[in-house]
Structures are given as C-alpha cells and as structure tokens.
C-alpha cells in the first residue's frame, strides 16, 4: 500500500470549508480572513501598526526572554538544529517583537511604539480541545512608556477586539506583580512559608519551590490552594510606586467601564512580567479557559541585551480559543465566497468564448467560475447551483450564432436572453441590485 500522510498531531489545515477534526471545528479560511480583518480594524483605531517577525528565532531569545524555568521554555519548545546553531519555532511573539525593536533601534524613533501582530506560534503541549501545537495568536505591544495609561490602552484594545466580535462577557482578572525588588522579597517570603509544608506539595510544586515559587500560586491542586489561603500575599510587598501605578490603572479601567476582578494569585506563566499582569477568561472554553493574557514587561529589553531599560506592556490572545467562544454562542462566520457568475459553455467554441469572457467579467470586478471537466449542460447547472452562483450565463452553438447569451438569475429563477455586447452591463447591474431585482 502507498504511504499516505496526515498533518502532525496538534496541527491542522485551514480549508475553504469548515470541518471537524478530533472534536474541534476548524473554521473556513474566509472566517479566518474576516476575523483577522476585524482584529486589524480595531487595533488600527488604537494606532497599533503591524509587525511580522520571523517564525524562527535563536533559542536564546526565548530562554532569556521568557525564562528557562518556565514550562514554555523548559518543556514545550520545538527546536530546529542547524549546523552548530539551534533555532526554535517561536512559542510566543512578545520576545520576538522586543528583539526586533532593539535590533532596528525603534527606540530612536520619536515617542513610544505601538505594534501589533497576528501569526502562528508553536508549543509541544499535549493536544486537547483549545490546545494545539501550532496555534495562532494576535496581540499588541505598547513599548517605551511606563505610564499606567499604556497599560490601560493595551487592556482597552484587547477588550475592544472581543467586543467588536460580540464577546463582551469575558472575565478580566488583574494583579500587580510589583517591581523586581518587591517580587524578590515576596519570593523569599513565599518560599519560607511553603517550605514549612513541603511534604504536602506535589512533585511539580516541590520543584517550583526552588526554581520559580510564584508559579505555585497557579496551582489547580485543591490541597495546595488551601495552603495558599494563608500564604503571604504579594500585595503586601508592593512598593509605593507599584501601588500608585496599579491604582491609576484600575481608575482608568473604571473610567472605561471595563469590569475586572483583582486576583492576588494571578502570576502568568512567563518570567518577564513586572507590575501589571492580567488574563481574560471565558466560561465557554472548558478546561482551557484563557482567551488572552498579558502584562507589563519592563525588564524584558535588558535580558535581551539592551543597555538601557525599555518599559513595555502588551497582550497576547489565542485565535482558536476566540473561534471556540464564537462557536459556542452560535455566531455566524464567513464561509467560502460564492461566484457572481457561473459560465455554462457547451462545445469547444463556447468553451473558448467562456475563458475569454471570464476574464472580461473579472476585469469588471465580478467573481467568475466555469466548468473545466467537459460536463453536460445539466451537470454544469448543478455545479453553478452547488457553488451558490448568483447568475448563470449559458452559451452553446445557437447563442454563438445569434451573439446572445441565455442569462439565468439563480436567486429568483428568472431567465432572459442578453446580447453579448450588453452582457457585462446587464450582469453587473443585476448583481449590484441584489436578488430582489
Ligand atoms: P500565553 O502567552 O501562554 O498566556 O498565551 C496567550 C494566549 O494564547 C492564551 O490565552 C490562549 O488563548 C492562547 N494559547 C496559548 N497556548 C495555546 C495552545 N497550545 N493552543 C491554543 N491556544 C493557546
């Protein structure tokens, strides 16, 4: 038997029509395009400009940028060995954006930079509903301002994208991780507290106790959550400037009528955050409830080699999760485009005619399809119907002789003869008038 191939587990094809795979519905490519267009429209109202970094980066960009002790870097990266170097398929895009920002000296441009991206990311996680190995993110980064207004802009832009798509009930959880000094002091206090209960901790948490104790705050383990009830809170360790920044941000969110919950246990899985951290969740997503997340990363530029600190704040959102949320509320999503015109040609002279006329009609901005399988008139009409064509233009020997085509408005079932030289005007007018014509 011949060898056949399937897409790698946790990856999927986006096809002209929607389909189901492993319990997930993959939307049609037209729905992806429409969604991306909405994202672009909304983010450009906030003056975010698109950046498209490469999908391959040096390993160190993420080792340093995201943090070696994080799950993403320690367990989930797809590495690509190449001669003496190791590249990785990006697991997220913020570190790439900052790498590009520093490489191209965007800091030397006037003022702050507002950038957004849309594209695939790669993580070697166990595939399940809402969790893939190649998935897509969109996000925005506001680089160069440490003001809480930048944090508010990022959150407002994120919320605006979901609102534009009819999702306005996401739960926004918000926390301040403080500045590095506050976090170091808190880390020690948390370590000291949890060390007393080390034997009650899970294997993973015991490891994290040394490497990254803040991540234990994320635990789903009921027993550990109980322990955390009594644990010291990061809030108590914040410096006055951290508190002032957070108060200003929450004030702006109130002014913008963006509801949020303060969650002192929210830490996020990436190392580079400082001060603001947030996550947007939806109840419709099941176990993978995070639609988007983000925060401030004032230390990122320096770990990526900048000699001066560069403040920044951003969000990253999953497109597959967004589709899941839309699907669960039965949203109508764009499907494959239907032809304006299907040319039905009978005989070789008519076939030549149809190839040429297809071009003329397309030059007049109509979408045109025709048969290439030499099918019967009946089969060609059936195909026009299947494709949802608005009009069928039928040409055979007789029509060529009289230089008139038979034009059928498929939407209302009306048929009429139209001279060739009036065909384009006639069809264009009918299409513009819509099916009520
Ligand atoms: P993170 O940077 O891990 O918070 O990811 C940002 C967003 O990307 C999440 O809130 C999810 O919506 C989405 N996301 C992360 N990992 C995956 C994955 N493996 N599959 C699908 N979506 C993901």
GROMACS .gro file of C-alpha atoms and ligand atoms in nm:
model
  460
    1UNK     CA    1   0.000   0.000   0.000
    2UNK     CA    2   0.118   0.353  -0.075
    3UNK     CA    3   0.221   0.568   0.218
    4UNK     CA    4  -0.022   0.849   0.294
    5UNK     CA    5   0.031   1.149   0.517
    6UNK     CA    6  -0.166   1.337   0.778
    7UNK     CA    7  -0.096   1.673   0.940
    8UNK     CA    8   0.113   1.637   1.257
    9UNK     CA    9  -0.082   1.582   1.580
   10UNK     CA   10  -0.186   1.914   1.730
   11UNK     CA   11  -0.166   2.095   1.395
   12UNK     CA   12  -0.442   2.140   1.140
   13UNK     CA   13  -0.518   2.262   0.791
   14UNK     CA   14  -0.740   2.563   0.737
   15UNK     CA   15  -0.955   2.476   0.436
   16UNK     CA   16  -1.201   2.666   0.214
   17UNK     CA   17  -1.485   2.497   0.405
   18UNK     CA   18  -1.517   2.444   0.781
   19UNK     CA   19  -1.471   2.087   0.906
   20UNK     CA   20  -1.436   1.888   1.224
   21UNK     CA   21  -1.117   1.723   1.346
   22UNK     CA   22  -1.060   1.550   1.683
   23UNK     CA   23  -1.369   1.715   1.832
   24UNK     CA   24  -1.273   2.067   1.720
   25UNK     CA   25  -1.434   2.264   1.440
   26UNK     CA   26  -1.180   2.435   1.216
   27UNK     CA   27  -1.343   2.739   1.060
   28UNK     CA   28  -1.324   2.809   0.686
   29UNK     CA   29  -1.033   3.018   0.563
   30UNK     CA   30  -1.278   3.301   0.484
   31UNK     CA   31  -1.373   3.313   0.853
   32UNK     CA   32  -1.004   3.343   0.947
   33UNK     CA   33  -0.958   3.627   0.700
   34UNK     CA   34  -1.267   3.805   0.830
   35UNK     CA   35  -1.158   3.762   1.190
   36UNK     CA   36  -0.809   3.889   1.113
   37UNK     CA   37  -0.963   4.187   0.936
   38UNK     CA   38  -1.168   4.273   1.244
   39UNK     CA   39  -0.857   4.246   1.460
   40UNK     CA   40  -0.665   4.474   1.221
   41UNK     CA   41  -0.950   4.726   1.204
   42UNK     CA   42  -0.993   4.751   1.578
   43UNK     CA   43  -0.623   4.765   1.661
   44UNK     CA   44  -0.557   5.026   1.393
   45UNK     CA   45  -0.813   5.252   1.562
   46UNK     CA   46  -0.571   5.247   1.855
   47UNK     CA   47  -0.289   5.325   1.608
   48UNK     CA   48  -0.115   4.994   1.659
   49UNK     CA   49   0.088   4.917   1.345
   50UNK     CA   50   0.152   4.561   1.230
   51UNK     CA   51   0.486   4.390   1.281
   52UNK     CA   52   0.564   4.048   1.128
   53UNK     CA   53   0.869   3.891   1.289
   54UNK     CA   54   1.001   3.558   1.155
   55UNK     CA   55   0.872   3.232   1.300
   56UNK     CA   56   1.227   3.107   1.359
   57UNK     CA   57   1.440   3.273   1.624
   58UNK     CA   58   1.755   3.193   1.813
   59UNK     CA   59   1.690   2.970   2.111
   60UNK     CA   60   1.832   3.231   2.349
   61UNK     CA   61   1.565   3.488   2.258
   62UNK     CA   62   1.310   3.277   2.443
   63UNK     CA   63   1.543   3.121   2.700
   64UNK     CA   64   1.623   3.471   2.818
   65UNK     CA   65   1.307   3.649   2.713
   66UNK     CA   66   1.052   3.405   2.851
   67UNK     CA   67   1.268   3.237   3.115
   68UNK     CA   68   1.442   2.899   3.132
   69UNK     CA   69   1.237   2.776   3.426
   70UNK     CA   70   0.902   2.835   3.254
   71UNK     CA   71   0.704   2.543   3.113
   72UNK     CA   72   0.709   2.703   2.771
   73UNK     CA   73   1.088   2.708   2.752
   74UNK     CA   74   1.179   2.405   2.960
   75UNK     CA   75   0.925   2.164   2.809
   76UNK     CA   76   0.736   2.299   2.513
   77UNK     CA   77   0.972   2.440   2.255
   78UNK     CA   78   1.015   2.297   1.908
   79UNK     CA   79   1.384   2.327   1.838
   80UNK     CA   80   1.541   2.319   1.495
   81UNK     CA   81   1.906   2.211   1.491
   82UNK     CA   82   2.102   2.374   1.212
   83UNK     CA   83   2.476   2.313   1.181
   84UNK     CA   84   2.625   2.448   1.503
   85UNK     CA   85   2.322   2.656   1.596
   86UNK     CA   86   1.981   2.580   1.738
   87UNK     CA   87   1.681   2.771   1.622
   88UNK     CA   88   1.334   2.748   1.770
   89UNK     CA   89   0.985   2.788   1.632
   90UNK     CA   90   0.854   3.080   1.834
   91UNK     CA   91   0.633   2.973   2.128
   92UNK     CA   92   0.507   3.331   2.168
   93UNK     CA   93   0.569   3.661   1.995
   94UNK     CA   94   0.643   3.928   2.258
   95UNK     CA   95   1.010   3.831   2.290
   96UNK     CA   96   1.044   3.840   1.908
   97UNK     CA   97   0.886   4.185   1.895
   98UNK     CA   98   1.124   4.316   2.159
   99UNK     CA   99   1.419   4.153   1.978
  100UNK     CA  100   1.310   4.332   1.659
  101UNK     CA  101   1.253   4.659   1.845
  102UNK     CA  102   1.607   4.654   1.979
  103UNK     CA  103   1.765   4.526   1.655
  104UNK     CA  104   1.609   4.802   1.445
  105UNK     CA  105   1.664   5.071   1.708
  106UNK     CA  106   1.297   5.156   1.712
  107UNK     CA  107   1.372   5.324   2.043
  108UNK     CA  108   1.538   5.601   1.846
  109UNK     CA  109   1.212   5.689   1.678
  110UNK     CA  110   1.020   5.966   1.849
  111UNK     CA  111   0.791   5.870   2.134
  112UNK     CA  112   0.658   5.526   2.214
  113UNK     CA  113   0.585   5.245   1.969
  114UNK     CA  114   0.252   5.070   1.930
  115UNK     CA  115   0.287   4.740   1.747
  116UNK     CA  116   0.052   4.451   1.682
  117UNK     CA  117   0.095   4.104   1.534
  118UNK     CA  118  -0.109   3.810   1.407
  119UNK     CA  119   0.050   3.474   1.336
  120UNK     CA  120   0.125   3.115   1.431
  121UNK     CA  121   0.305   3.002   1.748
  122UNK     CA  122   0.435   2.656   1.835
  123UNK     CA  123   0.428   2.472   2.165
  124UNK     CA  124   0.484   2.100   2.216
  125UNK     CA  125   0.195   2.060   2.458
  126UNK     CA  126  -0.038   1.764   2.488
  127UNK     CA  127  -0.303   1.843   2.226
  128UNK     CA  128  -0.661   1.870   2.351
  129UNK     CA  129  -0.964   2.089   2.295
  130UNK     CA  130  -0.846   2.452   2.269
  131UNK     CA  131  -0.482   2.349   2.296
  132UNK     CA  132  -0.276   2.284   1.987
  133UNK     CA  133   0.088   2.251   1.891
  134UNK     CA  134   0.059   2.506   1.615
  135UNK     CA  135  -0.189   2.773   1.717
  136UNK     CA  136  -0.239   3.136   1.630
  137UNK     CA  137  -0.204   3.447   1.838
  138UNK     CA  138  -0.282   3.809   1.788
  139UNK     CA  139  -0.153   4.067   2.027
  140UNK     CA  140  -0.036   4.420   2.077
  141UNK     CA  141   0.270   4.571   2.242
  142UNK     CA  142   0.299   4.926   2.371
  143UNK     CA  143   0.672   4.985   2.406
  144UNK     CA  144   0.851   5.285   2.553
  145UNK     CA  145   0.603   5.411   2.813
  146UNK     CA  146   0.589   5.311   3.177
  147UNK     CA  147   0.274   5.515   3.233
  148UNK     CA  148  -0.037   5.332   3.352
  149UNK     CA  149  -0.221   5.484   3.055
  150UNK     CA  150  -0.021   5.250   2.831
  151UNK     CA  151  -0.144   4.951   3.038
  152UNK     CA  152  -0.498   5.084   3.010
  153UNK     CA  153  -0.462   5.126   2.632
  154UNK     CA  154  -0.346   4.766   2.596
  155UNK     CA  155  -0.635   4.630   2.801
  156UNK     CA  156  -0.885   4.858   2.625
  157UNK     CA  157  -0.758   4.749   2.282
  158UNK     CA  158  -0.783   4.381   2.379
  159UNK     CA  159  -1.137   4.424   2.514
  160UNK     CA  160  -1.235   4.625   2.203
  161UNK     CA  161  -1.143   4.333   1.973
  162UNK     CA  162  -1.366   4.093   2.168
  163UNK     CA  163  -1.648   4.347   2.187
  164UNK     CA  164  -1.631   4.401   1.811
  165UNK     CA  165  -1.690   4.027   1.775
  166UNK     CA  166  -1.981   4.025   2.018
  167UNK     CA  167  -1.792   3.885   2.317
  168UNK     CA  168  -1.835   4.131   2.599
  169UNK     CA  169  -1.871   3.900   2.896
  170UNK     CA  170  -1.511   3.776   2.932
  171UNK     CA  171  -1.380   3.780   3.289
  172UNK     CA  172  -1.081   4.010   3.329
  173UNK     CA  173  -0.854   3.913   3.618
  174UNK     CA  174  -0.592   4.165   3.718
  175UNK     CA  175  -0.295   4.169   3.952
  176UNK     CA  176   0.022   4.362   4.017
  177UNK     CA  177   0.341   4.160   4.032
  178UNK     CA  178   0.528   4.468   4.154
  179UNK     CA  179   0.876   4.572   4.061
  180UNK     CA  180   1.164   4.321   4.068
  181UNK     CA  181   1.270   4.423   4.418
  182UNK     CA  182   0.922   4.367   4.560
  183UNK     CA  183   0.899   4.035   4.382
  184UNK     CA  184   1.234   3.910   4.512
  185UNK     CA  185   1.132   3.989   4.870
  186UNK     CA  186   0.794   3.826   4.816
  187UNK     CA  187   0.956   3.518   4.659
  188UNK     CA  188   1.165   3.462   4.973
  189UNK     CA  189   0.862   3.508   5.198
  190UNK     CA  190   0.655   3.266   4.990
  191UNK     CA  191   0.940   3.013   4.980
  192UNK     CA  192   0.979   3.032   5.357
  193UNK     CA  193   0.605   2.985   5.410
  194UNK     CA  194   0.569   2.694   5.165
  195UNK     CA  195   0.889   2.522   5.286
  196UNK     CA  196   0.702   2.450   5.609
  197UNK     CA  197   0.453   2.243   5.409
  198UNK     CA  198   0.697   2.093   5.160
  199UNK     CA  199   0.582   1.737   5.225
  200UNK     CA  200   0.223   1.837   5.137
  201UNK     CA  201   0.325   1.978   4.799
  202UNK     CA  202   0.300   1.796   4.467
  203UNK     CA  203   0.616   1.686   4.289
  204UNK     CA  204   0.587   1.976   4.039
  205UNK     CA  205   0.534   2.233   4.312
  206UNK     CA  206   0.828   2.096   4.512
  207UNK     CA  207   1.048   2.158   4.209
  208UNK     CA  208   0.897   2.502   4.157
  209UNK     CA  209   0.958   2.588   4.521
  210UNK     CA  210   1.326   2.626   4.432
  211UNK     CA  211   1.315   2.741   4.070
  212UNK     CA  212   1.002   2.953   4.037
  213UNK     CA  213   0.790   2.961   4.357
  214UNK     CA  214   0.548   3.220   4.215
  215UNK     CA  215   0.421   2.961   3.971
  216UNK     CA  216   0.287   2.757   4.265
  217UNK     CA  217   0.023   3.030   4.304
  218UNK     CA  218  -0.117   2.899   3.974
  219UNK     CA  219  -0.185   2.552   4.112
  220UNK     CA  220  -0.510   2.372   4.042
  221UNK     CA  221  -0.449   2.123   4.326
  222UNK     CA  222  -0.721   2.175   4.590
  223UNK     CA  223  -0.493   2.092   4.883
  224UNK     CA  224  -0.231   2.337   4.765
  225UNK     CA  225  -0.493   2.605   4.709
  226UNK     CA  226  -0.599   2.564   5.073
  227UNK     CA  227  -0.239   2.610   5.182
  228UNK     CA  228  -0.218   2.925   4.972
  229UNK     CA  229  -0.518   3.079   5.152
  230UNK     CA  230  -0.289   3.150   5.445
  231UNK     CA  231   0.021   3.232   5.240
  232UNK     CA  232   0.169   3.582   5.234
  233UNK     CA  233   0.020   3.799   4.961
  234UNK     CA  234   0.227   3.983   4.700
  235UNK     CA  235   0.011   4.291   4.761
  236UNK     CA  236   0.174   4.333   5.100
  237UNK     CA  237   0.519   4.358   4.940
  238UNK     CA  238   0.448   4.614   4.668
  239UNK     CA  239   0.643   4.938   4.671
  240UNK     CA  240   0.455   5.270   4.687
  241UNK     CA  241   0.520   5.335   4.314
  242UNK     CA  242   0.383   4.990   4.225
  243UNK     CA  243   0.069   5.062   4.424
  244UNK     CA  244   0.028   5.406   4.266
  245UNK     CA  245   0.067   5.256   3.917
  246UNK     CA  246  -0.189   4.986   3.989
  247UNK     CA  247  -0.436   5.236   4.140
  248UNK     CA  248  -0.407   5.456   3.834
  249UNK     CA  249  -0.467   5.159   3.604
  250UNK     CA  250  -0.775   5.041   3.792
  251UNK     CA  251  -0.902   5.402   3.789
  252UNK     CA  252  -0.870   5.413   3.410
  253UNK     CA  253  -1.047   5.080   3.375
  254UNK     CA  254  -1.333   5.214   3.589
  255UNK     CA  255  -1.348   5.524   3.369
  256UNK     CA  256  -1.361   5.300   3.062
  257UNK     CA  257  -1.636   5.083   3.220
  258UNK     CA  258  -1.419   4.774   3.181
  259UNK     CA  259  -1.511   4.538   3.465
  260UNK     CA  260  -1.227   4.345   3.632
  261UNK     CA  261  -1.153   4.132   3.937
  262UNK     CA  262  -0.832   4.172   4.132
  263UNK     CA  263  -0.678   3.827   4.177
  264UNK     CA  264  -0.372   3.822   4.404
  265UNK     CA  265  -0.291   3.466   4.287
  266UNK     CA  266  -0.263   3.558   3.918
  267UNK     CA  267   0.101   3.523   3.808
  268UNK     CA  268   0.106   3.411   3.440
  269UNK     CA  269   0.346   3.152   3.305
  270UNK     CA  270   0.613   3.381   3.170
  271UNK     CA  271   0.902   3.527   3.367
  272UNK     CA  272   0.927   3.870   3.216
  273UNK     CA  273   0.627   4.041   3.371
  274UNK     CA  274   0.653   4.327   3.618
  275UNK     CA  275   0.373   4.523   3.778
  276UNK     CA  276   0.058   4.465   3.570
  277UNK     CA  277  -0.049   4.110   3.487
  278UNK     CA  278  -0.392   4.019   3.353
  279UNK     CA  279  -0.588   3.739   3.197
  280UNK     CA  280  -0.918   3.734   3.010
  281UNK     CA  281  -1.123   3.419   3.062
  282UNK     CA  282  -1.440   3.278   2.922
  283UNK     CA  283  -1.664   3.014   3.078
  284UNK     CA  284  -1.742   2.873   2.736
  285UNK     CA  285  -1.396   2.730   2.678
  286UNK     CA  286  -1.399   2.442   2.928
  287UNK     CA  287  -1.063   2.347   3.078
  288UNK     CA  288  -0.862   2.586   2.860
  289UNK     CA  289  -1.047   2.893   2.982
  290UNK     CA  290  -0.790   3.163   2.893
  291UNK     CA  291  -0.883   3.374   2.593
  292UNK     CA  292  -0.593   3.613   2.633
  293UNK     CA  293  -0.334   3.733   2.877
  294UNK     CA  294  -0.067   3.990   2.914
  295UNK     CA  295   0.106   4.241   3.131
  296UNK     CA  296   0.393   4.479   3.174
  297UNK     CA  297   0.747   4.362   3.096
  298UNK     CA  298   0.980   4.645   3.193
  299UNK     CA  299   1.274   4.404   3.239
  300UNK     CA  300   1.249   4.225   2.904
  301UNK     CA  301   1.463   4.460   2.694
  302UNK     CA  302   1.757   4.429   2.929
  303UNK     CA  303   1.753   4.048   2.938
  304UNK     CA  304   1.758   4.069   2.558
  305UNK     CA  305   2.076   4.275   2.566
  306UNK     CA  306   1.959   4.636   2.586
  307UNK     CA  307   2.196   4.853   2.787
  308UNK     CA  308   1.909   5.075   2.894
  309UNK     CA  309   1.574   4.971   3.038
  310UNK     CA  310   1.283   4.989   2.792
  311UNK     CA  311   0.938   4.974   2.951
  312UNK     CA  312   0.662   4.788   2.771
  313UNK     CA  313   0.321   4.634   2.816
  314UNK     CA  314   0.120   4.402   2.591
  315UNK     CA  315  -0.141   4.134   2.548
  316UNK     CA  316  -0.148   3.805   2.356
  317UNK     CA  317  -0.467   3.627   2.257
  318UNK     CA  318  -0.541   3.285   2.111
  319UNK     CA  319  -0.734   3.282   1.783
  320UNK     CA  320  -0.852   2.919   1.813
  321UNK     CA  321  -0.995   2.996   2.158
  322UNK     CA  322  -1.167   3.302   2.015
  323UNK     CA  323  -1.327   3.083   1.746
  324UNK     CA  324  -1.432   2.835   2.016
  325UNK     CA  325  -1.604   3.114   2.210
  326UNK     CA  326  -1.776   3.235   1.892
  327UNK     CA  327  -1.885   2.881   1.802
  328UNK     CA  328  -2.030   2.817   2.145
  329UNK     CA  329  -2.256   3.120   2.104
  330UNK     CA  330  -2.357   3.012   1.755
  331UNK     CA  331  -2.202   3.313   1.583
  332UNK     CA  332  -2.240   3.327   1.209
  333UNK     CA  333  -1.898   3.303   1.049
  334UNK     CA  334  -1.790   3.382   0.695
  335UNK     CA  335  -1.788   3.091   0.453
  336UNK     CA  336  -1.627   3.036   0.116
  337UNK     CA  337  -1.716   3.314  -0.130
  338UNK     CA  338  -1.988   3.238  -0.385
  339UNK     CA  339  -1.938   3.321  -0.753
  340UNK     CA  340  -2.129   3.613  -0.900
  341UNK     CA  341  -2.135   3.434  -1.233
  342UNK     CA  342  -2.101   3.074  -1.350
  343UNK     CA  343  -2.035   3.044  -1.723
  344UNK     CA  344  -2.202   2.736  -1.872
  345UNK     CA  345  -2.033   2.656  -2.203
  346UNK     CA  346  -2.137   2.381  -2.446
  347UNK     CA  347  -1.895   2.286  -2.724
  348UNK     CA  348  -1.537   2.384  -2.789
  349UNK     CA  349  -1.608   2.726  -2.945
  350UNK     CA  350  -1.825   2.819  -2.647
  351UNK     CA  351  -1.550   2.697  -2.415
  352UNK     CA  352  -1.307   2.941  -2.578
  353UNK     CA  353  -1.569   3.213  -2.551
  354UNK     CA  354  -1.617   3.142  -2.181
  355UNK     CA  355  -1.246   3.158  -2.099
  356UNK     CA  356  -1.222   3.500  -2.264
  357UNK     CA  357  -1.546   3.630  -2.109
  358UNK     CA  358  -1.450   3.512  -1.766
  359UNK     CA  359  -1.153   3.745  -1.790
  360UNK     CA  360  -1.367   4.039  -1.906
  361UNK     CA  361  -1.615   3.992  -1.624
  362UNK     CA  362  -1.335   3.955  -1.369
  363UNK     CA  363  -1.178   4.275  -1.501
  364UNK     CA  364  -1.516   4.432  -1.421
  365UNK     CA  365  -1.468   4.307  -1.060
  366UNK     CA  366  -1.712   4.017  -1.073
  367UNK     CA  367  -1.616   3.672  -0.940
  368UNK     CA  368  -1.650   3.412  -1.212
  369UNK     CA  369  -1.627   3.032  -1.228
  370UNK     CA  370  -1.670   2.788  -1.518
  371UNK     CA  371  -1.657   2.417  -1.583
  372UNK     CA  372  -1.332   2.251  -1.687
  373UNK     CA  373  -1.448   1.890  -1.679
  374UNK     CA  374  -1.648   1.886  -2.004
  375UNK     CA  375  -1.972   1.823  -1.818
  376UNK     CA  376  -2.322   1.822  -1.964
  377UNK     CA  377  -2.539   2.133  -1.950
  378UNK     CA  378  -2.742   1.977  -1.669
  379UNK     CA  379  -2.431   1.892  -1.469
  380UNK     CA  380  -2.287   2.241  -1.522
  381UNK     CA  381  -2.611   2.400  -1.396
  382UNK     CA  382  -2.599   2.170  -1.096
  383UNK     CA  383  -2.245   2.282  -1.025
  384UNK     CA  384  -2.347   2.650  -1.055
  385UNK     CA  385  -2.619   2.578  -0.803
  386UNK     CA  386  -2.387   2.389  -0.568
  387UNK     CA  387  -2.142   2.679  -0.568
  388UNK     CA  388  -2.426   2.922  -0.494
  389UNK     CA  389  -2.365   3.131  -0.808
  390UNK     CA  390  -2.592   3.436  -0.834
  391UNK     CA  391  -2.613   3.419  -1.214
  392UNK     CA  392  -2.553   3.152  -1.475
  393UNK     CA  393  -2.460   3.259  -1.829
  394UNK     CA  394  -2.533   2.982  -2.078
  395UNK     CA  395  -2.367   2.974  -2.419
  396UNK     CA  396  -2.389   2.698  -2.684
  397UNK     CA  397  -2.377   2.679  -3.068
  398UNK     CA  398  -2.702   2.870  -3.108
  399UNK     CA  399  -2.608   3.151  -2.871
  400UNK     CA  400  -2.276   3.194  -3.051
  401UNK     CA  401  -2.461   3.231  -3.380
  402UNK     CA  402  -2.706   3.492  -3.253
  403UNK     CA  403  -2.445   3.652  -3.029
  404UNK     CA  404  -2.683   3.645  -2.735
  405UNK     CA  405  -2.638   3.454  -2.412
  406UNK     CA  406  -2.903   3.293  -2.201
  407UNK     CA  407  -2.873   3.452  -1.858
  408UNK     CA  408  -3.035   3.289  -1.557
  409UNK     CA  409  -3.067   3.469  -1.226
  410UNK     CA  410  -3.025   3.166  -0.999
  411UNK     CA  411  -3.156   3.356  -0.698
  412UNK     CA  412  -3.504   3.411  -0.841
  413UNK     CA  413  -3.510   3.153  -1.121
  414UNK     CA  414  -3.563   3.409  -1.399
  415UNK     CA  415  -3.413   3.361  -1.742
  416UNK     CA  416  -3.362   3.605  -2.026
  417UNK     CA  417  -3.158   3.650  -2.346
  418UNK     CA  418  -2.891   3.919  -2.343
  419UNK     CA  419  -2.679   4.029  -2.643
  420UNK     CA  420  -2.307   3.962  -2.587
  421UNK     CA  421  -2.219   4.330  -2.604
  422UNK     CA  422  -2.462   4.412  -2.321
  423UNK     CA  423  -2.375   4.112  -2.109
  424UNK     CA  424  -2.126   4.276  -1.878
  425UNK     CA  425  -2.350   4.575  -1.806
  426UNK     CA  426  -2.653   4.355  -1.754
  427UNK     CA  427  -2.482   4.113  -1.516
  428UNK     CA  428  -2.312   4.391  -1.321
  429UNK     CA  429  -2.642   4.572  -1.276
  430UNK     CA  430  -2.830   4.258  -1.162
  431UNK     CA  431  -2.556   4.175  -0.913
  432UNK     CA  432  -2.549   4.530  -0.780
  433UNK     CA  433  -2.927   4.536  -0.745
  434UNK     CA  434  -2.919   4.213  -0.543
  435UNK     CA  435  -3.160   3.921  -0.553
  436UNK     CA  436  -3.467   4.146  -0.520
  437UNK     CA  437  -3.412   4.264  -0.881
  438LIG     P1  438   0.010   3.273   2.694
  438LIG     O1  439   0.117   3.362   2.646
  438LIG     O2  440   0.055   3.134   2.724
  438LIG     O3  441  -0.075   3.331   2.802
  438LIG     O4  442  -0.086   3.257   2.568
  438LIG     C1  443  -0.171   3.361   2.528
  438LIG     C2  444  -0.298   3.304   2.472
  438LIG     O5  445  -0.267   3.216   2.364
  438LIG     C3  446  -0.374   3.216   2.570
  438LIG     O6  447  -0.459   3.294   2.650
  438LIG     C4  448  -0.450   3.124   2.478
  438LIG     O7  449  -0.568   3.188   2.432
  438LIG     C5  450  -0.357   3.106   2.361
  438LIG     N1  451  -0.281   2.981   2.370
  438LIG     C6  452  -0.170   2.955   2.443
  438LIG     N2  453  -0.125   2.830   2.422
  438LIG     C7  454  -0.210   2.772   2.335
  438LIG     C8  455  -0.218   2.645   2.270
  438LIG     N3  456  -0.128   2.549   2.294
  438LIG     N4  457  -0.321   2.623   2.183
  438LIG     C9  458  -0.411   2.717   2.159
  438LIG     N5  459  -0.408   2.840   2.213
  438LIG    C10  460  -0.310   2.869   2.300
   0.00000   0.00000   0.00000
